[in-house]
Coordinates of C-alpha atoms and ligand atoms in Angstrom, one line a residue:
X1 CA -176.6 -109.3 -151.7
X2 CA -178.2 -107.6 -148.7
X3 CA -180.7 -104.8 -149.2
X4 CA -182.0 -101.9 -147.1
X5 CA -185.2 -99.8 -147.2
X6 CA -186.3 -97.4 -144.8
X7 CA -189.2 -94.9 -144.6
X8 CA -190.1 -92.3 -142.3
X9 CA -193.5 -90.8 -142.8
X10 CA -195.5 -88.0 -141.3
X11 CA -199.1 -89.8 -141.7
X12 CA -198.9 -93.4 -143.0
X13 CA -197.8 -96.9 -141.6
X14 CA -194.6 -98.0 -143.4
X15 CA -194.2 -101.8 -143.0
X16 CA -196.2 -102.7 -146.0
X17 CA -194.3 -100.4 -148.2
X18 CA -191.0 -101.2 -146.9
X19 CA -191.8 -104.9 -147.6
X20 CA -192.8 -104.2 -151.1
X21 CA -189.5 -102.3 -151.6
X22 CA -187.7 -105.2 -150.3
X23 CA -189.4 -107.3 -152.9
X24 CA -187.9 -105.2 -155.7
X25 CA -184.5 -105.9 -154.1
X26 CA -185.1 -109.7 -154.1
X27 CA -182.9 -110.1 -157.4
X28 CA -179.9 -109.1 -155.4
X29 CA -180.1 -112.6 -153.6
X30 CA -180.9 -113.0 -149.8
X31 CA -181.8 -115.8 -147.5
X32 CA -183.8 -114.0 -144.7
X33 CA -185.6 -110.7 -144.3
X34 CA -186.9 -108.4 -141.7
X35 CA -188.6 -105.1 -140.7
X36 CA -188.8 -103.1 -137.6
X37 CA -190.9 -99.9 -136.9
X38 CA -191.2 -97.4 -133.9
X39 CA -194.7 -98.1 -132.4
X40 CA -196.9 -95.1 -131.6
X41 CA -195.6 -95.5 -128.0
X42 CA -192.0 -95.2 -129.0
X43 CA -191.0 -98.8 -128.6
X44 CA -189.2 -100.8 -131.4
X45 CA -191.2 -103.8 -132.8
X46 CA -189.4 -106.3 -135.1
X47 CA -190.5 -109.0 -137.3
X48 CA -188.0 -111.4 -139.0
X49 CA -188.4 -114.4 -141.1
X50 CA -186.1 -117.1 -142.9
X51 CA -186.5 -117.7 -146.6
X52 CA -188.6 -115.7 -149.2
X53 CA -190.0 -112.4 -148.3
X54 CA -193.5 -114.0 -148.6
X55 CA -192.7 -115.6 -145.2
X56 CA -192.0 -112.1 -143.8
X57 CA -195.2 -110.7 -145.4
X58 CA -197.4 -113.6 -143.9
X59 CA -195.8 -112.8 -140.5
X60 CA -196.5 -109.1 -140.7
X61 CA -200.2 -109.9 -141.8
X62 CA -200.6 -112.1 -138.8
X63 CA -198.8 -109.7 -136.4
X64 CA -199.2 -106.1 -138.0
X65 CA -196.8 -103.3 -137.4
X66 CA -198.3 -100.1 -137.2
X67 CA -195.2 -97.6 -137.0
X68 CA -194.7 -94.7 -139.5
X69 CA -190.9 -95.0 -139.0
X70 CA -189.2 -98.1 -140.1
X71 CA -186.3 -100.0 -141.5
X72 CA -186.2 -103.3 -143.5
X73 CA -183.5 -105.6 -144.8
X74 CA -183.0 -108.6 -147.0
X75 CA -179.8 -110.5 -145.6
X76 CA -177.3 -112.8 -147.6
X77 CA -175.6 -114.6 -144.8
X78 CA -172.0 -113.9 -144.1
X79 CA -171.5 -114.2 -140.4
X80 CA -173.7 -116.9 -139.0
X81 CA -176.3 -119.1 -140.8
X82 CA -179.5 -118.0 -142.4
X83 CA -181.6 -118.4 -139.1
X84 CA -184.1 -116.0 -137.6
X85 CA -181.8 -114.8 -134.9
X86 CA -179.2 -113.8 -137.5
X87 CA -181.8 -112.0 -139.6
X88 CA -181.9 -108.2 -139.5
X89 CA -183.0 -105.8 -138.0
X90 CA -181.0 -106.5 -135.0
X91 CA -182.5 -104.9 -131.9
X92 CA -181.9 -104.8 -128.3
X93 CA -185.0 -102.7 -127.5
X94 CA -183.0 -99.4 -127.5
X95 CA -181.8 -99.4 -131.0
X96 CA -182.5 -101.4 -134.1
X97 CA -179.9 -101.8 -137.0
X98 CA -180.0 -103.2 -140.6
X99 CA -176.6 -103.3 -142.1
X100 CA -175.1 -104.4 -145.6
X101 CA -171.3 -105.2 -145.8
X102 CA -169.0 -106.5 -143.2
X103 CA -167.7 -105.1 -139.9
X104 CA -164.1 -106.3 -139.9
X105 CA -163.3 -105.6 -136.2
X106 CA -166.7 -107.0 -134.9
X107 CA -165.0 -109.7 -132.8
X108 CA -163.0 -107.2 -131.0
X109 CA -165.9 -104.9 -130.4
X110 CA -168.1 -107.9 -129.2
X111 CA -165.3 -108.9 -126.8
X112 CA -165.1 -105.5 -125.4
X113 CA -168.9 -104.9 -125.2
X114 CA -169.4 -108.5 -123.6
X115 CA -167.0 -107.5 -120.8
X116 CA -169.4 -104.4 -120.4
X117 CA -172.2 -106.8 -119.8
X118 CA -173.8 -106.4 -123.2
X119 CA -175.7 -109.6 -124.1
X120 CA -175.7 -110.8 -127.7
X121 CA -178.2 -112.8 -129.3
X122 CA -176.9 -113.5 -132.8
X123 CA -173.6 -114.6 -134.5
X124 CA -173.5 -111.7 -136.8
X125 CA -171.0 -108.8 -137.1
X126 CA -174.0 -106.5 -137.2
X127 CA -175.0 -107.0 -133.7
X128 CA -171.9 -105.2 -132.6
X129 CA -173.2 -102.0 -134.0
X130 CA -176.4 -102.2 -132.1
X131 CA -174.6 -102.6 -128.7
X132 CA -172.0 -100.0 -129.5
X133 CA -174.5 -97.4 -130.2
X134 CA -176.3 -98.4 -126.9
X135 CA -173.1 -98.1 -125.1
X136 CA -172.7 -94.6 -126.2
X137 CA -176.4 -93.8 -125.4
X138 CA -175.8 -95.2 -121.9
X139 CA -173.1 -92.6 -121.5
X140 CA -175.8 -89.9 -122.0
X141 CA -175.2 -89.0 -125.6
X142 CA -178.1 -88.2 -127.9
X143 CA -178.6 -90.6 -130.9
X144 CA -176.6 -88.2 -133.3
X145 CA -173.7 -88.1 -131.1
X146 CA -173.9 -91.9 -130.3
X147 CA -173.9 -92.4 -134.0
X148 CA -170.9 -90.2 -134.9
X149 CA -168.9 -92.0 -132.0
X150 CA -170.1 -95.4 -133.2
X151 CA -168.9 -94.7 -136.8
X152 CA -165.5 -93.7 -135.6
X153 CA -165.0 -97.2 -134.1
X154 CA -166.2 -99.3 -137.0
X155 CA -163.8 -100.8 -139.5
X156 CA -164.9 -102.6 -142.7
X157 CA -167.6 -101.9 -145.3
X158 CA -171.1 -100.8 -144.4
X159 CA -174.5 -99.4 -145.3
X160 CA -176.6 -99.0 -142.2
X161 CA -179.9 -97.6 -141.1
X162 CA -180.6 -97.2 -137.4
X163 CA -184.0 -96.7 -135.3
X164 CA -183.9 -95.3 -131.8
X165 CA -186.4 -96.2 -129.2
X166 CA -188.6 -93.1 -128.5
X167 CA -187.1 -91.0 -131.3
X168 CA -188.7 -89.8 -134.3
X169 CA -185.7 -90.2 -136.7
X170 CA -183.6 -92.6 -138.7
X171 CA -180.0 -92.4 -139.1
X172 CA -178.0 -93.9 -142.1
X173 CA -174.4 -94.1 -143.0
X174 CA -172.3 -95.4 -145.8
X175 CA -168.7 -96.6 -146.1
X176 CA -167.9 -98.9 -149.0
X177 CA -171.6 -100.0 -149.6
X178 CA -174.1 -97.6 -151.3
X179 CA -176.9 -95.7 -149.7
X180 CA -179.2 -93.2 -151.2
X181 CA -181.7 -90.8 -149.6
X182 CA -185.1 -90.7 -151.4
X183 CA -186.9 -87.4 -151.1
X184 CA -190.9 -87.4 -150.8
X185 CA -193.3 -84.7 -150.0
X186 CA -194.5 -86.0 -146.8
X187 CA -191.8 -88.6 -146.2
X188 CA -188.1 -89.4 -146.6
X189 CA -186.6 -92.8 -147.6
X190 CA -183.3 -94.6 -147.4
X191 CA -182.3 -97.3 -149.7
X192 CA -179.3 -99.4 -150.7
X193 CA -180.7 -99.4 -154.3
X194 CA -182.4 -96.9 -156.1
X195 CA -184.5 -99.7 -157.6
X196 CA -186.1 -100.5 -154.2
X197 CA -187.2 -96.8 -153.9
X198 CA -188.3 -96.1 -157.4
X199 CA -192.1 -96.7 -156.7
X200 CA -192.0 -94.0 -153.9
X201 CA -189.9 -91.3 -155.4
X202 CA -187.7 -90.4 -158.3
X203 CA -185.6 -87.8 -156.4
X204 CA -182.5 -89.2 -154.8
X205 CA -179.5 -88.0 -153.1
X206 CA -176.6 -90.4 -153.1
X207 CA -174.4 -90.6 -150.1
X208 CA -170.6 -90.2 -150.7
X209 CA -168.0 -92.4 -149.1
X210 CA -168.0 -91.8 -145.3
X211 CA -171.2 -89.9 -145.3
X212 CA -174.0 -90.2 -142.7
X213 CA -177.6 -88.8 -142.7
X214 CA -180.3 -87.9 -140.1
X215 CA -183.7 -88.4 -141.7
X216 CA -186.7 -86.7 -140.2
X217 CA -190.3 -87.0 -141.7
X218 CA -189.8 -83.8 -143.8
X219 CA -186.1 -83.1 -143.8
X220 CA -182.6 -84.6 -143.9
X221 CA -179.1 -83.7 -142.9
X222 CA -176.1 -85.0 -144.5
X223 CA -172.7 -85.1 -142.7
X224 CA -169.4 -86.1 -144.2
X225 CA -166.7 -88.5 -142.8
X226 CA -165.5 -85.9 -140.6
X227 CA -169.2 -85.2 -139.3
X228 CA -169.3 -81.6 -141.0
X229 CA -172.8 -80.8 -142.5
X230 CA -172.6 -81.2 -146.3
X231 CA -174.8 -80.7 -149.3
X232 CA -174.9 -83.5 -151.9
X233 CA -176.5 -83.2 -155.3
X234 CA -180.0 -84.3 -156.1
X235 CA -180.3 -86.8 -158.9
X236 CA -183.6 -87.5 -160.8
X237 CA -183.8 -91.2 -161.5
X238 CA -185.1 -92.5 -164.8
X239 CA -188.3 -94.5 -164.1
X240 CA -188.3 -96.4 -167.3
X241 CA -185.2 -98.0 -166.3
X242 CA -186.7 -99.3 -163.1
X243 CA -189.3 -101.5 -164.5
X244 CA -189.3 -105.0 -162.8
X245 CA -192.0 -106.7 -165.0
X246 CA -191.3 -110.0 -166.7
X247 CA -193.3 -108.8 -169.6
X248 CA -194.8 -112.4 -170.3
X249 CA -191.5 -114.1 -170.0
X250 CA -191.2 -117.1 -167.6
X251 CA -188.1 -115.6 -166.0
X252 CA -186.2 -112.2 -165.9
X253 CA -183.2 -114.0 -167.4
X254 CA -185.1 -115.2 -170.4
X255 CA -186.6 -111.6 -170.8
X256 CA -183.2 -110.1 -170.6
X257 CA -181.7 -112.7 -173.1
X258 CA -184.3 -111.7 -175.4
X259 CA -183.8 -108.0 -174.8
X260 CA -180.2 -108.2 -176.3
X261 CA -180.9 -107.2 -179.9
X262 CA -182.3 -103.9 -178.8
X263 CA -180.0 -103.1 -175.7
X264 CA -176.9 -104.1 -177.7
X265 CA -178.0 -102.0 -180.6
X266 CA -178.7 -99.0 -178.4
X267 CA -175.5 -99.4 -176.6
X268 CA -173.5 -99.5 -179.9
X269 CA -175.3 -96.4 -181.1
X270 CA -174.3 -94.6 -178.1
X271 CA -170.7 -95.3 -179.0
X272 CA -170.8 -94.0 -182.5
X273 CA -170.6 -90.4 -183.7
X274 CA -174.0 -89.8 -185.4
X275 CA -172.4 -88.3 -188.5
X276 CA -169.3 -90.3 -189.2
X277 CA -170.8 -93.4 -187.8
X278 CA -167.4 -94.1 -186.2
X279 CA -166.8 -95.0 -182.6
X280 CA -166.3 -91.8 -180.7
X281 CA -165.2 -91.5 -177.0
X282 CA -163.7 -88.0 -177.4
X283 CA -166.3 -86.5 -175.3
X284 CA -164.8 -88.4 -172.2
X285 CA -161.6 -86.7 -172.5
X286 CA -159.6 -89.8 -172.1
X287 CA -155.8 -89.6 -172.0
X288 CA -154.3 -91.0 -175.2
X289 CA -153.2 -94.4 -174.8
X290 CA -149.9 -94.7 -176.5
X291 CA -148.7 -97.8 -178.5
X292 CA -146.7 -100.3 -176.3
X293 CA -148.3 -98.6 -173.2
X294 CA -149.9 -100.9 -170.8
X295 CA -153.6 -100.9 -170.2
X296 CA -155.1 -102.6 -167.1
X297 CA -158.6 -103.9 -167.5
X298 CA -160.1 -105.2 -164.0
X299 CA -163.4 -106.8 -163.1
X300 CA -165.0 -109.8 -161.6
X301 CA -167.0 -112.8 -162.7
X302 CA -168.6 -112.4 -166.3
X303 CA -167.5 -108.8 -166.5
X304 CA -163.9 -110.2 -166.2
X305 CA -164.6 -112.3 -169.0
X306 CA -165.6 -109.5 -171.1
X307 CA -162.2 -107.9 -170.2
X308 CA -160.7 -111.1 -171.4
X309 CA -162.2 -110.8 -174.7
X310 CA -161.3 -107.2 -175.0
X311 CA -157.7 -108.3 -174.5
X312 CA -157.8 -110.3 -177.6
X313 CA -159.4 -107.5 -179.6
X314 CA -157.2 -104.8 -178.4
X315 CA -153.9 -106.6 -179.0
X316 CA -155.0 -107.9 -182.4
X317 CA -155.8 -104.4 -183.7
X318 CA -153.4 -102.1 -181.7
X319 CA -150.1 -102.3 -180.2
X320 CA -151.2 -101.6 -176.8
X321 CA -150.3 -104.3 -174.1
X322 CA -153.3 -105.2 -172.2
X323 CA -153.2 -106.8 -168.8
X324 CA -156.4 -108.3 -167.5
X325 CA -156.8 -108.8 -163.8
X326 CA -159.5 -110.3 -161.4
X327 CA -160.3 -107.3 -159.1
X328 CA -159.8 -109.4 -155.9
X329 CA -156.3 -110.3 -157.0
X330 CA -155.4 -106.9 -158.5
X331 CA -156.3 -105.0 -155.3
X332 CA -153.9 -107.0 -153.2
X333 CA -151.0 -107.7 -155.7
X334 CA -148.2 -105.4 -156.0
X335 CA -148.0 -104.3 -159.6
X336 CA -145.7 -101.6 -161.1
X337 CA -147.8 -98.5 -162.1
X338 CA -146.6 -96.0 -164.5
X339 CA -147.7 -92.5 -163.4
X340 CA -150.6 -91.3 -165.6
X341 CA -151.4 -94.9 -166.8
X342 CA -154.9 -95.8 -167.7
X343 CA -157.1 -98.5 -166.0
X344 CA -160.6 -99.7 -167.3
X345 CA -163.0 -101.3 -164.7
X346 CA -165.8 -103.4 -166.0
X347 CA -169.0 -103.9 -163.8
X348 CA -172.7 -104.3 -164.6
X349 CA -173.7 -103.1 -161.1
X350 CA -170.8 -100.6 -160.5
X351 CA -170.9 -101.7 -156.9
X352 CA -168.9 -104.9 -156.8
X353 CA -166.8 -104.5 -153.7
X354 CA -163.6 -105.9 -155.1
X355 CA -163.7 -103.9 -158.3
X356 CA -164.6 -100.7 -156.5
X357 CA -161.6 -101.3 -154.1
X358 CA -159.3 -102.0 -157.1
X359 CA -160.3 -98.8 -158.6
X360 CA -159.6 -97.0 -155.4
X361 CA -156.2 -98.7 -155.4
X362 CA -155.6 -97.7 -159.1
X363 CA -156.6 -93.9 -158.4
X364 CA -154.3 -93.9 -155.4
X365 CA -151.5 -95.0 -157.7
X366 CA -152.0 -92.2 -160.2
X367 CA -154.1 -94.1 -162.7
X368 CA -156.7 -92.6 -164.9
X369 CA -159.7 -94.8 -164.3
X370 CA -162.5 -95.6 -166.8
X371 CA -165.5 -97.2 -165.6
X372 CA -167.7 -99.3 -168.0
X373 CA -170.8 -99.7 -166.0
X374 CA -174.4 -100.2 -166.5
X375 CA -175.7 -98.1 -163.6
X376 CA -175.1 -94.4 -164.1
X377 CA -175.5 -93.5 -160.6
X378 CA -173.3 -96.4 -159.2
X379 CA -170.4 -95.9 -156.9
X380 CA -167.8 -96.8 -159.6
X381 CA -169.5 -94.3 -162.0
X382 CA -169.1 -91.7 -159.2
X383 CA -165.4 -92.6 -158.5
X384 CA -164.1 -93.0 -162.0
X385 CA -162.5 -90.3 -164.0
X386 CA -164.5 -91.2 -167.1
X387 CA -167.5 -93.4 -167.6
X388 CA -168.6 -95.4 -170.5
X389 CA -172.2 -96.5 -169.9
X390 CA -173.6 -99.7 -171.2
X391 CA -177.4 -99.3 -172.0
X392 CA -178.8 -102.7 -170.9
X393 CA -181.3 -101.4 -168.7
X394 CA -181.8 -103.0 -165.2
X395 CA -180.6 -106.5 -165.1
X396 CA -182.5 -108.5 -162.6
X397 CA -181.6 -112.1 -163.2
X398 CA -178.6 -112.9 -161.3
X399 CA -176.8 -114.5 -164.1
X400 CA -175.6 -111.7 -166.3
X401 CA -176.6 -111.9 -169.8
X402 CA -177.4 -108.6 -171.7
X403 CA -175.0 -106.7 -169.6
X404 CA -172.3 -108.9 -170.8
X405 CA -173.1 -108.4 -174.5
X406 CA -173.5 -104.8 -174.0
X407 CA -170.0 -104.6 -172.3
X408 CA -168.7 -106.5 -175.3
X409 CA -170.0 -104.2 -177.9
X410 CA -168.7 -101.2 -176.0
X411 CA -165.1 -102.7 -175.8
X412 CA -165.3 -103.6 -179.5
X413 CA -166.2 -100.1 -180.4
X414 CA -163.4 -98.8 -178.0
X415 CA -160.9 -101.1 -179.7
X416 CA -161.9 -99.7 -183.1
X417 CA -161.5 -96.3 -181.7
X418 CA -158.1 -96.8 -180.3
X419 CA -157.0 -98.6 -183.5
X420 CA -158.1 -95.6 -185.6
X421 CA -156.5 -93.2 -183.3
X422 CA -153.2 -95.1 -183.6
X423 CA -153.6 -95.5 -187.3
X424 CA -153.2 -99.4 -186.7
X425 CA -156.4 -99.8 -188.9
X426 CA -157.2 -97.8 -192.0
X427 CA -160.4 -95.7 -192.0
X428 CA -161.9 -98.1 -194.4
X429 CA -161.1 -101.1 -192.2
X430 CA -162.5 -99.1 -189.3
X431 CA -165.7 -98.7 -191.2
X432 CA -165.9 -102.3 -192.1
X433 CA -165.5 -103.2 -188.4
X434 CA -168.3 -100.8 -187.6
X435 CA -170.4 -102.3 -190.3
X436 CA -169.8 -105.8 -188.7
X437 CA -170.9 -104.4 -185.3
X438 CA -174.1 -102.9 -186.7
X439 CA -175.1 -106.4 -187.8
X440 CA -174.9 -107.9 -184.5
X441 CA -178.3 -106.9 -183.1
X442 CA -180.2 -108.6 -186.0
X443 CA -177.7 -111.6 -185.7
X444 CA -178.5 -112.1 -182.1
X445 CA -182.1 -112.0 -183.1
X446 CA -181.4 -115.0 -185.5
X447 CA -179.8 -116.9 -182.6
X448 CA -182.8 -116.4 -180.6
X449 CA -185.0 -118.1 -183.2
X450 CA -183.0 -121.2 -182.5
X451 CA -184.0 -121.4 -178.9
X452 CA -185.9 -124.8 -179.3
X453 CA -182.9 -126.3 -180.8
X454 CA -180.8 -125.2 -177.8
X455 CA -183.5 -126.5 -175.4
X456 CA -183.3 -129.9 -177.1
X457 CA -179.4 -130.0 -176.8
X458 CA -179.9 -129.2 -173.0
X459 CA -182.3 -132.0 -172.7
X460 CA -180.4 -134.6 -174.7
X461 CA -176.7 -133.9 -173.5
X462 CA -176.7 -131.5 -170.6
X463 CA -179.2 -131.9 -168.0
X464 CA -178.1 -135.4 -166.8
X465 CA -174.4 -134.7 -166.9
X466 CA -172.3 -134.4 -163.9
X467 CA -169.4 -132.7 -165.5
X468 CA -169.5 -130.6 -168.7
X469 CA -166.4 -129.0 -170.4
X470 CA -166.2 -126.0 -172.7
X471 CA -163.3 -125.2 -175.0
X472 CA -162.3 -122.6 -177.3
X473 CA -159.2 -120.7 -178.6
X474 CA -158.4 -117.1 -179.0
X475 CA -161.4 -114.8 -178.1
X476 CA -163.7 -117.8 -177.9
X477 CA -161.7 -119.0 -174.9
X478 CA -163.3 -116.5 -172.6
X479 CA -166.7 -117.3 -174.1
X480 CA -165.9 -121.0 -173.2
X481 CA -165.3 -119.7 -169.6
X482 CA -168.5 -117.7 -169.8
X483 CA -170.4 -120.7 -171.0
X484 CA -169.3 -122.8 -168.1
X485 CA -169.9 -120.1 -165.6
X486 CA -173.4 -119.7 -166.8
X487 CA -174.1 -123.3 -166.7
X488 CA -172.6 -123.9 -163.2
X489 CA -174.3 -120.9 -161.6
X490 CA -177.8 -121.7 -162.9
X491 CA -177.9 -125.5 -162.8
X492 CA -175.4 -126.4 -160.4
X493 CA -173.8 -128.8 -162.7
X494 CA -170.0 -128.9 -162.5
X495 CA -168.6 -127.2 -165.7
X496 CA -165.2 -125.9 -166.6
X497 CA -163.8 -123.9 -169.5
X498 CA -160.3 -124.4 -170.9
X499 CA -158.2 -123.0 -173.8
X500 CA -158.6 -126.0 -176.3
X501 CA -154.8 -126.2 -176.6
X502 CA -154.6 -126.8 -172.7
X503 CA -156.6 -130.0 -173.0
X504 CA -153.5 -132.2 -173.5
X505 CA -151.8 -130.7 -170.5
X506 CA -154.2 -132.2 -168.0
X507 CA -157.9 -131.7 -168.5
X508 CA -158.3 -134.4 -171.0
X509 CA -158.0 -137.0 -168.1
X510 CA -161.5 -136.1 -167.3
X511 CA -163.1 -137.0 -170.6
X512 CA -165.0 -140.3 -170.8
X513 CA -168.4 -140.9 -172.5
X514 CA -170.3 -139.2 -169.7
X515 CA -168.7 -135.8 -170.2
X516 CA -170.2 -133.7 -172.9
X517 CA -167.7 -131.2 -174.3
X518 CA -168.9 -127.9 -175.9
X519 CA -166.4 -126.7 -178.5
X520 CA -166.6 -123.2 -179.7
X521 CA -165.0 -123.2 -183.1
X522 CA -166.3 -120.6 -185.7
X523 CA -164.4 -120.6 -188.9
X524 CA -161.1 -118.6 -188.7
X525 CA -157.5 -119.1 -188.3
X526 CA -157.7 -121.3 -185.3
X527 CA -160.6 -123.5 -186.6
X528 CA -158.5 -126.5 -187.8
X529 CA -156.7 -126.6 -184.5
X530 CA -159.9 -126.5 -182.5
X531 CA -161.4 -129.1 -184.6
X532 CA -158.6 -131.3 -183.8
X533 CA -159.1 -130.9 -180.2
X534 CA -162.8 -131.9 -180.8
X535 CA -161.6 -135.1 -182.5
X536 CA -159.3 -135.8 -179.6
X537 CA -162.2 -135.7 -177.1
X538 CA -164.5 -137.5 -179.3
X539 CA -162.1 -140.3 -179.7
X540 CA -162.2 -140.7 -175.9
X541 CA -165.9 -141.1 -176.0
X542 CA -167.0 -137.5 -175.3
X543 CA -170.3 -136.0 -176.8
X544 CA -169.2 -133.0 -178.7
X545 CA -171.5 -130.1 -179.2
X546 CA -169.7 -128.0 -181.9
X547 CA -170.8 -124.3 -182.0
X548 CA -169.5 -123.0 -185.4
X549 CA -170.8 -121.0 -188.1
X550 CA -171.9 -121.7 -191.8
X551 CA -168.3 -122.1 -193.0
X552 CA -167.3 -124.2 -190.2
X553 CA -170.3 -126.4 -190.5
X554 CA -169.4 -127.0 -194.3
X555 CA -165.8 -127.7 -193.5
X556 CA -167.0 -130.3 -190.9
X557 CA -169.4 -131.8 -193.3
X558 CA -166.7 -132.0 -195.9
X559 CA -164.6 -134.1 -193.5
X560 CA -167.4 -136.4 -193.3
X561 CA -167.6 -136.2 -189.7
X562 CA -170.9 -137.2 -188.0
X563 CA -169.9 -137.6 -184.4
X564 CA -170.4 -134.1 -183.4
X565 CA -173.7 -132.5 -182.8
X566 CA -173.7 -129.0 -184.5
X567 CA -175.2 -125.7 -183.6
X568 CA -174.8 -123.0 -185.9
X569 CA -174.1 -119.3 -185.1
X570 CA -175.0 -116.5 -187.7
X571 CA -171.6 -115.4 -188.7
X572 CA -167.9 -115.2 -188.0
X573 CA -166.2 -111.8 -187.7
X574 CA -163.5 -110.5 -185.3
X575 CA -166.0 -109.0 -183.0
X576 CA -169.4 -110.7 -183.9
X577 CA -168.1 -114.2 -183.6
X578 CA -167.3 -114.3 -179.8
X579 CA -170.2 -112.1 -179.1
X580 CA -172.6 -114.2 -181.0
X581 CA -171.3 -117.5 -179.5
X582 CA -172.4 -116.0 -176.1
X583 CA -176.1 -116.3 -176.9
X584 CA -176.2 -120.2 -177.2
X585 CA -174.1 -120.4 -174.0
X586 CA -176.7 -118.3 -172.2
X587 CA -179.6 -120.3 -173.6
X588 CA -178.2 -123.7 -173.1
X589 CA -177.6 -122.8 -169.5
X590 CA -181.1 -121.4 -169.1
X591 CA -182.8 -124.5 -170.4
X592 CA -180.6 -126.9 -168.5
X593 CA -181.6 -125.0 -165.4
X594 CA -185.2 -125.1 -166.4
X595 CA -185.1 -128.8 -166.8
X596 CA -183.4 -129.2 -163.6
X597 CA -186.0 -127.1 -161.9
X598 CA -183.6 -124.8 -160.2
X599 CA -184.2 -121.2 -159.3
X600 CA -183.2 -119.6 -162.6
X601 CA -183.4 -116.0 -161.6
X602 CA -182.0 -116.4 -158.0
X603 CA -179.6 -119.3 -158.0
X604 CA -178.7 -120.5 -154.6
X605 CA -175.9 -118.9 -152.7
X606 CA -175.5 -116.1 -155.3
X607 CA -176.1 -112.4 -155.1
X608 CA -176.6 -110.1 -158.1
X609 CA -174.5 -107.4 -156.6
X610 CA -171.5 -108.6 -154.6
X611 CA -171.1 -105.7 -152.2
X612 CA -168.7 -107.6 -149.8
X613 CA -165.3 -109.1 -150.7
Ligands
LIG701 O1 -171.8 -106.2 -161.2 P1 -170.5 -106.9 -161.8 O2 -170.4 -106.9 -163.1 O3 -169.3 -106.1 -161.2 O4 -170.5 -108.3 -161.1 C1 -169.5 -109.2 -161.4 C2 -169.9 -110.5 -161.1 O5 -170.2 -110.7 -159.9 C3 -170.9 -111.0 -162.1 O6 -170.7 -110.9 -163.4 C4 -171.3 -112.5 -161.7 O7 -170.2 -113.3 -162.1 C5 -172.5 -112.9 -162.5 N1 -173.4 -113.6 -161.5 C6 -172.3 -113.8 -163.7 O8 -173.4 -114.3 -164.3

């Protein structure tokens, strides 16, 4: 979603570098951008543009900004359309503000400030911060004091950076939206995302909930929510995780799909004891989850679908009762908590507002919280009691691909770990499951060799469709949901996933000759039932793309069935089958989007990291 970059330098103009930092945050999704600097005379100079950052860059080339103190922003519209007046920075000449998040009491603040003759020029919630700070400055306060008072009046979530007319400082603050201070030799930085600051410095200090910070060109001072001075730890960020190159691929998404054999392999190996080669999470000091205990798994979007797959796995190999919840529902629903219960939160970014709030809610209710995240320094990683890292590397494409398969391999290893701990599988069975998992990277590679076949399927059946259905049973049902989610977010074609057994309870009414149905049916106990559902939709004219494995293919061929178009996945095993079926889902969605000419890496209306609820 929105992104913030701010720089305060002793000797160099900053606007160009702020814009280059904003470019590195483009992947988060945005619809306008802007930058403001303090001129040598001490005034605030603002440039804003709607659309891609290239428009802002062109504007700044035409009307350069010379200041050495500046703030920049990419905005993903929440309050007010994506027009220049609503773009950040918002400034009234006295202060300039960039803001991520939502100020929930903005209407009330605006009403009060308008009564005091403050004149607003946008529809945003952010502008109320500008006028509130100004109101305190008007009362004779210094910037630091005005900021402290302002923060006490703001409700909601925010990461903000503020410039003050005639002042050589930047003030930043965070509550529910991440913000990090970057430390340089002759300058200081502020960023909502370490990725944006990576070219400038590898030394970061992450602000904690409620913190605010004053940056000067060679120093910084952090205050906590009570405005007491505090020290926060310095973190060295790994530069190799910060690469933003497409490495010859047409899109980040395609690059990320092709990275899966290596990142899934690396993530799996992180979960295994190097000697026994069995899953080992003992270093995390997790509480023992007893048989028949309830385990909550909470997430959003694709991460939620990984949680759904984990429910099938955990309940098939252990006696744990798994409750899977969408974070935005879980956080507001009353649910009984057992004191000392365990909850797992899955998130690529580790910053998703609803998942983070759900974790806070669970912690407040005495739950031990495990974060399965891809960003070691994320808010969730810092809030959780234990962290299991996926090792997918930076995922830039808005559509999650490699993070999802890495989440699945972690959850598979976690399942085997618990099953061995409970004795619900034998050591030999555990070793066989690990053997199955270790073949997954090369089997993903096999899938990737079939990309042309998937491109042809997209061309023949998907690109011209208005509606597409995905069906599956068991652990393939969440993969059907994931296939539909990938396709709709990338190609804007309406797509839905259903449990195959639910078709007759309603969705089959949608079927006619114009609706392709993608059926996920690798060979296994539910194969025959799913194939019956494929016949039912084919009998009503649907074009069926059957995703199955070698055994499933032979079975279908033995039936003499020629109506279905088959796509063969490499293998069928408890863990490998759903994971491998995810690969053709990703590639079909990618090629359909490519054929439709949509923006694959930054689909409309979507943001990579959903930091507002
Ligand atoms: O960073 P998170 O995993 O918490 O993000 C959750 C969802 O926003 C994310 O998976 C979203 O659904 C993706 N765009 C799916 O491709």
